[in-house]
Coordinates of N, CA and C in Angstrom, one line a residue:
M900 N 8.3 8.0 4.1 CA 7.4 8.4 4.7 C 6.8 7.3 5.6
K901 N 6.1 7.9 7.0 CA 6.0 7.2 8.4 C 4.0 7.7 8.7
I902 N 3.3 6.4 7.7 CA 2.5 6.4 7.7 C 1.4 5.4 9.1
L903 N 0.8 6.8 9.2 CA -0.3 5.6 10.3 C -1.5 5.7 10.5
V904 N -2.6 4.3 10.1 CA -3.6 4.0 9.7 C -4.1 3.9 10.8
I905 N -5.9 5.0 10.9 CA -6.7 4.0 12.1 C -7.8 4.0 11.6
D906 N -8.6 2.3 11.1 CA -9.4 2.3 11.4 C -9.6 0.5 11.4
D907 N -11.1 0.7 12.1 CA -12.1 -1.0 12.6 C -11.5 -2.5 11.7
E908 N -11.5 -1.3 10.0 CA -11.8 -3.2 9.2 C -10.9 -3.5 9.4
L909 N -10.4 -4.7 9.7 CA -8.9 -5.5 9.2 C -8.9 -5.2 7.3
K910 N -9.5 -5.7 7.1 CA -9.3 -5.9 5.3 C -9.2 -5.1 5.1
V911 N -9.0 -3.4 5.3 CA -8.6 -1.9 4.8 C -7.7 -1.6 5.6
R912 N -6.8 -2.1 6.8 CA -6.5 -2.8 7.6 C -4.5 -3.0 6.4
N913 N -4.8 -3.7 6.2 CA -3.9 -5.0 5.9 C -4.3 -4.5 4.2
F914 N -5.2 -4.9 4.0 CA -4.7 -3.8 2.3 C -4.0 -2.6 2.1
L915 N -4.0 -1.2 2.9 CA -3.0 0.1 3.3 C -1.5 -0.8 3.2
D916 N -1.5 -1.3 5.1 CA -0.7 -2.1 5.3 C 0.2 -2.6 4.8
K917 N 0.1 -3.6 3.2 CA 0.7 -3.6 2.4 C 1.3 -2.4 0.9
G918 N -0.2 -2.4 0.6 CA 0.1 -1.4 -0.7 C 1.4 -0.6 -0.4
L919 N 0.9 0.3 1.5 CA 1.8 1.5 1.2 C 3.2 1.1 1.6
T920 N 3.3 0.2 2.4 CA 4.8 -1.0 2.3 C 6.1 -0.6 1.2
E921 N 4.7 -1.6 0.3 CA 5.2 -2.0 -0.9 C 6.2 -0.4 -2.3
Q922 N 5.0 0.2 -2.1 CA 5.4 2.2 -2.1 C 6.8 2.6 -1.8
G923 N 6.6 1.8 -0.5 CA 9.0 2.3 0.2 C 8.1 3.0 1.8
W924 N 7.0 3.5 1.6 CA 6.3 3.8 3.8 C 6.4 3.1 4.5
L925 N 6.6 3.5 5.3 CA 6.7 3.5 6.6 C 5.1 3.1 6.6
V926 N 4.6 2.0 8.4 CA 3.2 1.8 8.1 C 3.1 1.4 9.6
D927 N 2.1 2.3 10.2 CA 1.9 1.8 12.3 C 1.0 1.8 10.9
C928 N -0.5 0.8 12.2 CA -1.2 0.5 12.2 C -2.0 0.3 14.2
S929 N -3.3 1.2 13.2 CA -4.7 1.0 14.9 C -6.0 1.2 14.0
S930 N -6.2 0.1 15.5 CA -7.9 -0.7 15.0 C -8.9 0.6 16.2
A931 N -8.6 1.1 16.5 CA -9.6 1.6 17.6 C -9.2 2.9 18.3
G932 N -10.1 4.7 18.3 CA -10.1 5.3 18.1 C -9.3 5.8 19.1
D933 N -9.2 5.5 20.4 CA -9.0 5.4 22.0 C -6.8 5.2 21.8
D934 N -6.5 4.3 20.9 CA -5.7 3.3 20.4 C -4.4 4.3 19.9
G935 N -5.3 4.8 18.6 CA -4.6 5.8 17.5 C -4.7 6.8 17.6
A936 N -5.8 7.3 19.0 CA -5.3 9.1 19.5 C -3.5 8.8 19.8
I937 N -3.6 7.6 20.9 CA -2.6 7.8 21.3 C -1.0 7.6 20.6
K938 N -1.0 6.8 19.9 CA 0.0 7.0 18.3 C 0.0 7.5 17.7
A939 N -0.8 8.9 16.9 CA -0.7 10.3 16.7 C 0.0 11.3 17.6
L940 N -0.3 11.0 19.3 CA 0.2 12.4 19.9 C 1.7 11.7 20.4
T941 N 1.5 10.7 20.1 CA 3.3 10.1 20.9 C 4.5 9.8 20.1
Y942 N 4.0 9.7 19.3 CA 5.2 9.2 17.4 C 4.4 10.3 17.0
D943 N 5.8 10.7 15.8 CA 5.8 11.6 14.0 C 5.6 11.2 13.1
Y944 N 4.1 11.5 12.6 CA 4.2 10.7 11.6 C 4.1 12.2 10.4
D945 N 5.0 11.2 9.3 CA 4.5 12.3 7.9 C 2.9 12.3 7.9
A946 N 1.8 11.7 7.9 CA 0.4 11.5 7.2 C -0.4 10.5 7.8
I947 N -1.3 11.3 8.8 CA -2.8 10.2 8.9 C -3.9 9.7 8.1
I948 N -3.5 8.4 8.1 CA -5.2 8.1 6.9 C -6.4 8.0 8.4
L949 N -7.0 8.5 8.5 CA -8.1 8.5 9.5 C -9.7 7.4 8.7
D950 N -10.5 6.9 9.6 CA -11.7 6.5 9.7 C -13.0 7.0 11.2
V951 N -13.8 7.5 10.0 CA -14.9 8.3 10.4 C -15.1 7.5 11.9
M952 N -15.5 6.7 11.3 CA -16.2 5.5 12.5 C -15.9 5.1 12.6
L953 N -15.2 4.9 13.7 CA -14.3 3.9 15.0 C -15.0 2.8 15.9
P954 N -15.0 2.2 16.6 CA -15.0 2.4 18.1 C -14.4 2.1 19.2
G955 N -15.2 2.4 20.2 CA -14.8 3.7 21.4 C -14.9 5.5 21.5
I956 N -13.5 5.9 21.0 CA -14.0 7.3 20.2 C -13.9 7.6 18.5
D957 N -15.0 8.9 18.1 CA -15.0 8.3 16.1 C -13.9 9.2 15.9
G958 N -13.8 9.3 15.0 CA -12.5 9.8 14.3 C -12.3 11.4 13.8
F959 N -13.8 12.3 14.6 CA -13.9 13.5 14.4 C -13.2 13.9 16.1
T960 N -13.2 13.4 16.8 CA -13.2 13.4 18.5 C -11.6 12.8 18.1
V961 N -10.7 11.7 17.6 CA -9.6 11.7 17.8 C -9.2 12.9 16.9
L962 N -9.2 13.7 15.5 CA -8.8 14.3 15.0 C -8.7 15.8 15.4
K963 N -9.7 15.9 16.6 CA -9.8 17.4 17.4 C -8.4 17.0 18.4
S964 N -8.3 15.4 19.1 CA -7.2 15.6 20.2 C -5.7 15.7 19.1
I965 N -6.5 15.3 18.0 CA -5.0 15.1 17.2 C -4.1 17.1 16.7
R966 N -5.1 17.7 16.3 CA -4.7 18.9 16.0 C -4.6 20.3 17.3
A967 N -5.0 19.6 18.5 CA -5.3 20.3 20.2 C -3.8 20.8 20.3
E968 N -2.4 19.2 19.6 CA -1.5 19.7 19.8 C -0.5 19.2 18.5
K969 N -1.6 18.5 17.2 CA 0.6 18.9 15.8 C -0.5 19.1 14.8
Q970 N 0.0 19.7 14.3 CA -0.9 19.8 12.7 C 0.0 18.4 11.7
T971 N -0.4 17.7 12.3 CA 0.5 16.5 11.6 C -1.5 15.7 10.7
P972 N -0.9 16.7 8.9 CA -1.6 16.3 7.6 C -2.6 14.5 8.0
V973 N -3.7 15.1 8.0 CA -4.4 14.4 8.1 C -5.7 14.0 6.9
I974 N -6.2 12.6 6.2 CA -7.1 12.2 5.3 C -7.7 10.8 5.9
M975 N -9.4 11.9 5.5 CA -10.4 11.1 6.7 C -11.2 10.2 5.7
L976 N -11.4 8.4 6.4 CA -12.1 8.1 5.2 C -13.6 7.9 5.6
T977 N -14.6 8.0 4.8 CA -15.4 7.1 5.4 C -16.8 6.4 4.5
A978 N -17.7 6.0 5.4 CA -18.9 5.2 4.2 C -19.4 5.6 3.6
R979 N -19.7 6.5 4.3 CA -21.1 7.9 4.3 C -20.7 8.6 3.4
D980 N -21.4 8.9 2.2 CA -21.2 10.1 1.6 C -22.7 11.7 1.7
R981 N -21.7 11.8 2.9 CA -22.6 12.9 3.5 C -21.9 13.9 3.7
V982 N -22.2 16.0 3.3 CA -21.7 16.9 2.6 C -21.1 16.6 4.0
D983 N -22.4 16.9 5.1 CA -22.1 17.3 7.0 C -21.4 16.8 7.4
D984 N -20.7 15.6 7.1 CA -19.6 15.5 8.0 C -18.3 16.0 7.5
R985 N -18.7 16.5 5.9 CA -17.4 16.1 5.6 C -16.7 17.7 5.4
V986 N -17.8 18.4 5.3 CA -17.5 19.5 6.7 C -17.5 19.4 7.3
R987 N -18.0 19.4 8.1 CA -17.0 18.9 9.8 C -15.9 18.4 9.2
G988 N -15.5 17.2 9.7 CA -14.6 17.0 9.0 C -12.9 17.9 8.6
F989 N -13.7 19.1 7.7 CA -13.1 20.3 6.9 C -12.6 21.2 8.7
R990 N -13.9 21.3 9.2 CA -14.3 22.6 10.5 C -13.2 22.1 11.1
D991 N -12.7 20.9 11.6 CA -12.3 20.6 12.3 C -10.8 19.9 12.4
G992 N -10.2 20.6 11.1 CA -9.2 20.5 10.9 C -7.7 19.4 10.0
A993 N -10.0 18.4 8.9 CA -9.0 17.2 7.9 C -8.2 18.1 6.9
D994 N -7.0 17.1 6.9 CA -7.1 18.2 5.6 C -7.6 17.7 4.2
D995 N -7.6 16.5 4.0 CA -8.5 16.1 3.1 C -9.6 14.7 3.2
Y996 N -10.6 14.1 2.1 CA -11.4 13.1 2.8 C -11.4 12.3 1.4
L997 N -11.5 11.0 1.8 CA -12.1 10.1 0.8 C -13.1 8.8 1.5
I998 N -13.9 9.2 0.4 CA -15.2 8.5 1.1 C -15.1 7.0 0.4
K999 N -15.2 5.7 0.9 CA -15.0 4.3 0.9 C -16.5 4.3 0.0
P1000 N -15.5 2.8 -0.6 CA -14.5 2.1 -0.9 C -14.2 3.1 -2.4
F1001 N -12.5 3.1 -2.4 CA -11.6 4.2 -2.5 C -11.1 3.6 -3.3
S1002 N -10.5 4.6 -4.5 CA -9.4 4.1 -4.9 C -7.7 4.1 -4.6
F1003 N -7.0 3.0 -4.2 CA -5.7 3.2 -4.0 C -4.7 4.2 -4.6
L1004 N -4.5 4.3 -5.9 CA -4.1 4.8 -6.9 C -4.0 7.4 -6.2
E1005 N -6.0 7.1 -6.0 CA -6.5 8.3 -5.7 C -5.5 9.1 -4.3
L1006 N -5.8 7.2 -3.7 CA -4.9 8.0 -2.2 C -3.8 7.9 -1.8
T1007 N -3.3 8.1 -3.1 CA -1.6 7.2 -2.5 C -0.7 9.2 -3.5
E1008 N -1.8 8.9 -3.8 CA -1.7 10.6 -4.4 C -2.0 11.5 -4.4
R1009 N -3.0 11.9 -3.8 CA -3.8 12.6 -2.2 C -2.2 12.7 -1.2
L1010 N -2.2 11.4 -0.8 CA -1.3 11.8 0.3 C 0.2 12.2 0.3
R1011 N 0.6 11.6 -1.0 CA 1.7 13.0 -1.6 C 1.5 14.7 -1.6
A1012 N 0.3 14.5 -2.1 CA -0.3 16.0 -1.8 C 0.1 16.7 -1.3
I1013 N -0.8 16.3 0.2 CA -0.9 16.8 1.4 C 0.0 16.9 2.0
T1014 N 1.2 15.8 2.3 CA 2.4 16.1 3.1 C 3.8 16.7 1.8
R1015 N 3.5 17.0 0.8 CA 4.0 18.1 0.0 C 3.4 19.6 0.5
R1016 N 2.4 19.5 1.3 CA 1.7 21.3 1.0 C 3.3 21.1 2.6
S1017 N 2.1 19.7 3.4 CA 3.2 19.7 5.3 C 4.5 20.4 4.3
R1018 N 5.8 19.9 3.6 CA 7.2 20.0 3.6 C 7.2 21.9 3.9
V1019 N 6.9 21.7 2.4 CA 5.9 23.9 2.0 C 5.3 25.1 3.1
R1020 N 5.4 24.4 3.8 CA 5.1 25.1 5.4 C 5.9 25.0 6.6
D1021 N 6.3 24.1 6.6 CA 6.7 24.1 7.5 C 8.1 24.4 6.4
S1022 N 9.1 24.8 8.0 CA 10.4 25.5 7.8 C 11.8 24.7 7.0
S1023 N 12.0 24.8 6.4 CA 13.3 23.7 6.0 C 14.4 23.7 7.0
S1024 N 14.6 25.1 8.2 CA 15.5 25.2 9.4 C 14.9 25.1 10.7
L1025 N 15.7 24.9 11.2 CA 15.9 24.8 13.0 C 16.5 25.5 13.1
T1026 N 16.6 26.3 14.3 CA 16.7 26.8 16.0 C 16.6 26.9 16.6
V1027 N 18.1 26.8 17.4 CA 17.5 26.2 18.9 C 18.9 27.3 19.3
A1028 N 19.4 27.9 20.2 CA 20.1 28.8 20.7 C 21.4 28.7 19.5
D1029 N 22.2 28.2 19.7 CA 23.7 28.5 18.9 C 23.2 27.6 17.4
L1030 N 22.3 26.4 17.4 CA 21.8 25.5 17.3 C 21.3 26.1 16.1
D1031 N 22.3 25.3 14.7 CA 20.9 25.3 13.4 C 21.2 24.1 12.6
L1032 N 20.1 23.7 12.1 CA 19.8 22.5 11.6 C 19.6 23.4 9.5
N1033 N 19.5 22.3 9.1 CA 18.7 22.4 7.9 C 18.5 21.5 7.7
L1034 N 17.1 20.9 7.0 CA 16.8 19.8 7.2 C 16.0 19.3 5.5
I1035 N 16.9 20.2 4.4 CA 16.8 19.5 3.3 C 18.4 18.6 2.6
E1036 N 19.1 19.8 3.6 CA 20.7 19.0 4.0 C 20.8 17.9 4.1
R1037 N 20.6 17.9 5.6 CA 20.6 17.1 6.6 C 22.1 18.2 7.1
Q1038 N 22.2 18.7 7.7 CA 23.4 19.9 8.1 C 23.1 20.4 9.1
A1039 N 24.1 19.6 10.1 CA 24.0 21.0 11.7 C 25.3 21.5 11.3
W1040 N 25.4 23.0 12.2 CA 26.0 23.9 12.5 C 25.4 23.8 14.2
R1041 N 26.5 24.7 15.0 CA 27.0 24.8 15.9 C 27.4 26.1 16.5
D1042 N 27.4 27.4 16.7 CA 27.9 29.1 16.4 C 28.9 29.0 14.8
G1043 N 28.2 28.2 14.1 CA 28.7 28.1 13.0 C 30.1 27.6 12.6
V1044 N 29.8 26.3 13.4 CA 30.8 25.1 13.0 C 30.3 23.9 12.6
R1045 N 30.3 23.6 11.9 CA 29.7 22.1 10.9 C 30.0 21.5 11.9
L1046 N 29.1 20.6 12.5 CA 28.9 19.2 13.1 C 29.1 17.8 12.0
G1047 N 30.0 17.3 11.9 CA 30.0 16.0 10.9 C 29.1 14.8 12.0
L1048 N 27.5 14.9 11.6 CA 26.6 14.2 12.1 C 26.4 12.5 11.4
T1049 N 26.3 11.8 12.0 CA 25.6 10.0 10.8 C 24.4 10.6 10.6
A1050 N 23.8 9.6 9.6 CA 22.3 9.7 9.6 C 21.1 9.5 11.1
K1051 N 21.8 8.6 11.5 CA 20.8 8.8 12.2 C 21.1 9.7 13.9
E1052 N 22.2 10.0 14.1 CA 22.7 11.3 14.9 C 21.5 12.1 14.5
F1053 N 21.9 12.4 13.2 CA 20.7 13.8 13.3 C 19.7 13.4 12.6
Q1054 N 18.7 12.7 12.5 CA 17.5 12.0 12.7 C 17.1 11.8 14.0
V1055 N 18.3 11.9 15.1 CA 17.2 12.3 16.0 C 17.5 13.0 16.9
L1056 N 19.1 14.3 17.0 CA 18.9 15.3 16.8 C 17.7 15.7 16.2
S1057 N 17.3 15.8 15.1 CA 16.0 16.7 14.2 C 14.8 16.3 15.2
L1058 N 14.8 15.8 15.6 CA 13.2 14.9 16.5 C 13.4 16.1 16.8
L1059 N 14.4 15.5 18.5 CA 14.6 16.7 20.0 C 14.1 18.1 19.2
A1060 N 14.9 18.6 18.8 CA 14.9 20.3 17.9 C 13.4 20.4 17.6
R1061 N 12.5 19.6 16.6 CA 10.5 20.3 16.6 C 10.2 19.9 17.8
R1062 N 10.3 19.1 18.4 CA 9.4 18.9 20.1 C 10.8 19.8 20.9
T1063 N 11.8 21.3 20.3 CA 11.8 22.0 22.0 C 11.3 21.6 23.0
G1064 N 12.6 22.2 24.2 CA 11.5 22.5 25.7 C 11.0 21.3 25.0
E1065 N 10.7 20.6 25.6 CA 9.8 19.3 25.6 C 10.4 18.2 26.2
I1066 N 10.6 16.9 27.2 CA 10.3 15.7 26.6 C 10.2 14.4 26.3
V1067 N 11.3 14.4 25.0 CA 11.1 12.9 24.3 C 11.9 11.5 24.9
S1068 N 10.5 10.9 25.0 CA 11.2 9.7 25.6 C 12.2 9.2 24.7
K1069 N 13.1 8.0 25.6 CA 14.2 6.9 24.7 C 12.5 5.9 23.7
T1070 N 11.8 5.1 24.3 CA 10.8 4.4 23.2 C 9.9 5.8 21.9
S1071 N 10.1 6.7 22.6 CA 9.3 7.6 21.1 C 10.6 7.6 20.2
I1072 N 11.8 8.2 20.0 CA 12.7 7.6 19.9 C 12.7 6.4 18.7
V1073 N 13.0 5.7 19.2 CA 13.1 3.9 18.9 C 12.6 4.0 17.8
S1074 N 11.4 4.0 18.0 CA 9.9 4.2 17.3 C 10.1 5.5 16.0
Y1075 N 10.3 6.5 16.1 CA 10.6 7.0 14.5 C 11.7 7.4 13.5
V1076 N 12.7 6.7 14.9 CA 14.6 6.7 14.0 C 14.3 5.3 14.0
W1077 N 14.1 4.1 15.0 CA 14.2 2.9 14.4 C 13.0 2.4 13.5
N1078 N 11.2 2.7 13.9 CA 10.8 1.7 13.5 C 10.2 0.8 14.5
M1079 N 11.1 1.0 15.4 CA 10.2 -0.5 16.3 C 9.8 0.0 17.0
D1080 N 9.2 -0.4 18.1 CA 8.0 0.0 19.5 C 8.6 -1.4 20.3
L1081 N 10.4 -1.3 20.6 CA 10.4 -2.3 21.6 C 10.5 -1.4 22.8
E1082 N 10.5 -1.7 24.2 CA 11.4 -1.3 25.7 C 12.5 -2.3 25.7
S1083 N 12.7 -2.5 24.3 CA 14.4 -3.7 25.2 C 15.5 -2.5 24.4
N1084 N 14.8 -2.0 23.0 CA 15.6 -1.8 21.9 C 15.7 -0.2 22.8
V1085 N 15.7 1.1 23.7 CA 15.7 2.1 23.8 C 17.9 2.2 24.4
N1086 N 18.2 1.4 24.4 CA 19.8 1.3 24.4 C 20.7 1.9 23.7
V1087 N 19.8 1.7 22.3 CA 20.7 1.8 21.0 C 20.1 3.3 20.9
V1088 N 19.7 4.1 22.1 CA 19.4 5.7 22.0 C 19.7 5.8 22.4
E1089 N 20.7 5.7 23.6 CA 21.5 5.5 24.6 C 22.4 5.8 24.3
S1090 N 23.4 5.5 23.1 CA 24.3 5.5 22.2 C 24.7 5.5 21.4
V1091 N 24.0 6.4 20.4 CA 24.0 7.5 20.2 C 23.1 8.4 20.4
V1092 N 23.1 8.2 21.4 CA 23.2 9.8 22.3 C 24.3 11.1 22.9
K1093 N 24.5 9.3 22.8 CA 26.0 9.7 23.9 C 26.8 10.2 23.0
R1094 N 27.4 9.8 21.7 CA 27.6 9.7 20.3 C 27.9 11.9 19.5
L1095 N 26.2 11.6 20.1 CA 25.4 12.6 19.8 C 26.4 13.9 20.7
R1096 N 26.6 13.5 21.3 CA 26.7 14.7 22.1 C 28.1 15.1 22.5
A1097 N 29.1 13.8 22.2 CA 30.3 14.5 21.8 C 30.4 15.8 21.0
K1098 N 29.8 15.8 20.3 CA 29.4 16.7 18.5 C 28.5 17.6 19.2
L1099 N 27.8 17.8 19.3 CA 27.1 18.9 19.9 C 27.3 19.9 21.0
D1100 N 27.4 19.0 22.0 CA 27.8 20.2 23.3 C 29.1 20.4 24.0
A1101 N 30.2 18.8 23.6 CA 31.2 19.0 23.9 C 32.6 19.8 23.9
P1102 N 32.4 20.4 22.9 CA 33.4 21.8 22.5 C 32.9 22.4 22.6
F1103 N 31.7 22.7 23.7 CA 31.2 23.9 23.3 C 30.6 24.2 25.5
P1104 N 31.0 25.5 25.6 CA 30.2 26.1 26.7 C 28.8 26.0 27.2
I1105 N 28.2 25.9 26.4 CA 26.7 25.6 26.9 C 25.8 24.8 26.0
K1106 N 25.5 23.6 27.2 CA 24.9 22.7 27.1 C 23.6 22.7 26.4
I1107 N 22.8 21.7 25.5 CA 21.5 22.7 25.6 C 20.8 21.0 25.2
L1108 N 21.7 19.3 25.7 CA 20.8 18.3 25.4 C 21.2 17.9 26.6
H1109 N 20.0 17.7 26.9 CA 19.8 17.2 28.9 C 19.0 15.9 28.6
T1110 N 19.3 15.1 29.7 CA 19.5 13.9 30.3 C 17.9 14.4 31.3
I1111 N 16.7 13.7 31.2 CA 15.7 13.3 32.3 C 15.9 12.1 33.0
R1112 N 16.5 11.9 34.2 CA 16.2 10.7 34.6 C 14.7 10.1 34.6
G1113 N 15.0 9.1 33.6 CA 13.4 7.5 33.6 C 12.9 8.8 33.1
M1114 N 12.9 9.5 32.3 CA 11.9 10.0 31.4 C 12.1 10.2 29.5
G1115 N 13.4 10.6 29.5 CA 13.5 11.2 28.2 C 14.5 12.1 28.2
Y1116 N 14.4 13.1 27.0 CA 15.7 13.7 26.4 C 14.8 15.3 26.5
V1117 N 16.2 16.1 26.0 CA 15.4 17.3 26.4 C 16.0 18.3 25.6
L1118 N 16.0 19.1 24.2 CA 17.1 20.1 23.7 C 16.2 21.7 24.2
E1119 N 16.8 22.2 24.6 CA 16.9 23.6 25.4 C 17.7 24.0 25.8
D1120 N 17.9 25.5 24.9 CA 19.2 26.5 26.0 C 18.4 26.6 27.3
R1121 N 19.0 26.4 28.4 CA 18.1 26.7 30.2 C 19.0 27.8 31.1
T1122 N 20.2 28.9 29.6 CA 21.3 29.4 30.0 C 19.6 31.2 29.8
T1123 N 18.6 31.0 28.7 CA 17.6 31.1 28.8 C 16.1 31.0 29.5
A1124 N 15.8 29.3 28.6 CA 14.7 29.1 29.2 C 14.4 29.6 30.3
E1125 N 12.3 29.3 30.0 CA 12.3 29.5 32.0 C 12.4 28.7 32.9
T1126 N 12.0 29.2 34.1 CA 12.7 28.4 35.6 C 11.4 27.4 35.8
S1127 N 10.9 27.8 35.0 CA 9.8 27.1 35.0 C 9.7 25.4 34.3
R1128 N 10.5 24.3 35.2 CA 9.8 23.7 34.9 C 9.3 22.9 33.5
V1129 N 9.6 22.8 32.6 CA 9.1 22.2 31.0 C 8.4 20.2 31.3
A1130 N 6.5 20.4 31.8 CA 6.4 19.4 31.3 C 6.3 18.7 30.3
P1131 N 6.4 17.1 30.8 CA 6.3 15.9 30.0 C 5.3 15.8 28.2
S1132 N 5.5 15.8 27.6 CA 3.9 15.9 27.1 C 3.5 14.2 27.8
R1133 N 1.6 14.3 26.7 CA 0.7 13.7 27.4 C 1.2 12.4 27.8
F1134 N 0.8 11.6 26.3 CA 2.2 10.4 26.5 C 3.4 10.8 25.7
G1135 N 4.0 11.2 25.5 CA 5.6 10.3 25.3 C 6.5 11.0 26.1

């Protein structure tokens, strides 16, 4: 799983980064609300750990910005044991709440619980035009023909399928698939997309994987798409 930690306390960030990494999870960290919101909206995470008290914009505001665009599971952290804070967090869309100081074991179990619920809510399959993806078995078919995709090709395709009709930048793909955030590594995306396109589009008359010059890629069936151009996401 890939986790985003948004907390202004360095000790908390380092503690969670080390502990969750040792559990085998990928961890990104942010120390401010505005930066955390950008990361949450730009990249795809399995869960977000979000502190209430943050410099810049507070955790409640970050949560609202996330919920306006995504349903990523969120655990909120607070040093204040106030019922009205917890009620506000749940009303704004938090999935769970923990009071500082907290047990790391309890946090990891809560993370597992909310991500399990999220996977149950999410469909195990995705369909775009005549493309079918089985997210559990990690297989893809077009017009009933199975595509022999590598693990990276399937990850790129499933990310684009989850965001059908939305332009996804190369840097977003790099961060999600390779867990890197370096502009210099976008060439690896081009290589994988080239191989993916040869399997996904070349054998079929309708092309669904499109390059948007200078912006990224979009997966959509343009024979049925609306005539209006799809705008890129705010941050990605």
